[in-house]
Amino acid sequence: MTGKETEQKIIRVGSRKSELALIQTKHVISCLQRLNPDVQFEIHTMTTVGDRVLNKSLPKIGEKSLFTKDLEDALRTGGVEFVVHSLKDLPTALPVGMAIGAVLEREDPRDALVLNEKHRGKMLNTLPQGSVIGTSSLRRSAQLARTYTHLTVCDIRGNLNTRLAKLDVENSKFAGIILAQAGLTRMGWHKRIDQTIEPSEILYAVGQGALAVECRSNDEYILEMLSKLCHLDTMCKILAERSFLKTLGGGCSAPVAVCTNLKRKPDSAMLNITGAVWSLDGRTELRADEGCTLKFNDSIQLDVDNGNVLPAKKSRLELDVEDNVVNDSLPRHSPEIVDDNKPSCSKADQRIDLAKYIEAHGDMFKKRSYSSSEEGAVKPNATVEQGQGDAKESVCPSSSFPVGVDFMGDCPYVSIEQKVDETGLQCPITGKFLTEQKPATETGAEKCPFLAHQAKILDYNENLDRKIVAPKLQDSSSSLFCGMVCHKDIPTELFVSAESLGRRLAQELISKGALDVMKCAQNEIHSKIV
């Protein structure tokens, strides 16, 4: 095997530098790493216009794609292969040559209220008269002004960390702030949520709670990789929402919001969407509802565990034993930046059949170190008696693997997410650091065969000295649905129906005068720009 053949493929992923953006990007990478163990991922971080300009409200900055343009520039020039976005940040019209290659399963799309300590236990309707609520969203501001007339709305900018800091500082003027619940959940801050706001009170933003992976529309390798992450129900709901917004021609410069629901039946589903437009002060509201039936046929195969679209033949790791993979119930934590100087695991020439080792090690593969209260759980550094003597041996099943043999399965003790997120990760069974390896030529060389390649984090602008060949772009807009790729395993009719639903909803509101309401809102914003 030649050096070229053994050379590991590296995929460069673009991300904003905020903590939430990195968590979301690492989540996507961990999903892809499980399906593509031979690929190494690098995260290239950068700031966007929306990150750099914090002294103006978003509509007053006066530029579209505030949080995506810099990332898309890197995609266009070939600096990165794909980027991860909060889908609500993505305009309905993407730049030429760009496409949404995957939409992952949506988190809770509702808004959440986070209160200052002195107001804990309150809700929006029980806060004192004149309480100040922080939000940078015109959508939220208009609905708050309409429903909660006793509250005062004030603009607040910055990433989640910054906004929470402004709320928690001593003598803060804010009684509370409203944020997307999905972001708080992904950051592990769900305990800060004082009230989950139902759509009956405040409708949410188009695409809120969903992650989108944007790539070049003609990059077949990346598109094939991303197709395994597509969550069909989420994609249908998101498409209806984006079609609604696209037909209205709205965005962050006018208060527009939605709520979608999809109810499954054996061979079909009912997709319903509510949409609304407001004046800036919330006094004028135009609202409508539409629905349609989505017909499913035998060609669609869904992963029973997560609802993702599966190709006719699975191209993912087949794991037949329950509970021998990632523990997704683990709370997420703030990730550490991976040290670029840490060595990574190299790809070996051999593979081990997971089923054989499950059979050989039995229940040991099912034990996990995550919870000391779980019956049969293995505690860190635990050992088991072997034979009648005093000798003890690590219970880690990899201890009997031949030295140098690479096993691209999932460790039953440490999740892929941990391996991607954590630097210098220590095995809870043997106590060894998973990134430490002795040279293969040394006698007794050891390494963890479960070690997934860690995603290095690099500053994009500091690594522009490498040679980048600008790719050829292709205008694929005519085959996209509001920027979304309809992969070959998804019947086109589903996307056509969802897109048509959103368009009908928008046209109903337009017939009621929605465009005039939006134009007035935009004129009012522009007149206030100093």
Short mmCIF file of C-alpha atoms in Angstrom, two decimals, residues 4 12 53 55 119 139 155 159 186 230 234 254 262 278 287 295 328 345 358 390 393 429 439 476 484-485 529:
data_model
loop_
_atom_site.label_atom_id
_atom_site.label_comp_id
_atom_site.label_asym_id
_atom_site.label_seq_id
_atom_site.Cartn_x
_atom_site.Cartn_y
_atom_site.Cartn_z
CA LYS A 4 -0.70 8.16 -0.93
CA ARG A 12 -12.01 21.29 6.95
CA VAL A 53 -20.66 44.72 15.10
CA ASN A 55 -23.15 48.33 19.04
CA HIS A 119 -37.01 37.69 39.79
CA ARG A 139 -40.19 39.08 16.16
CA ASP A 155 -32.28 45.51 22.70
CA ASN A 159 -23.48 35.67 22.09
CA ARG A 186 -27.03 22.65 23.75
CA CYS A 230 -30.80 14.31 7.18
CA THR A 234 -37.44 18.22 10.37
CA ALA A 254 -39.53 42.60 9.75
CA LEU A 262 -46.11 17.13 11.71
CA TRP A 278 -46.67 42.09 12.89
CA ARG A 287 -52.07 35.43 11.04
CA LYS A 295 -47.52 10.85 1.11
CA ASP A 328 -26.48 10.49 24.30
CA CYS A 345 -4.38 8.29 16.31
CA ILE A 358 -19.05 -8.65 21.57
CA ASP A 390 -4.01 -12.21 43.21
CA GLU A 393 -6.47 -7.28 34.85
CA ILE A 429 -11.00 1.94 33.02
CA PRO A 439 6.19 4.66 18.94
CA SER A 476 -27.72 24.42 -8.81
CA MET A 484 -32.01 22.58 0.46
CA VAL A 485 -30.77 19.51 -1.41
CA ILE A 529 -30.85 54.59 11.76
#
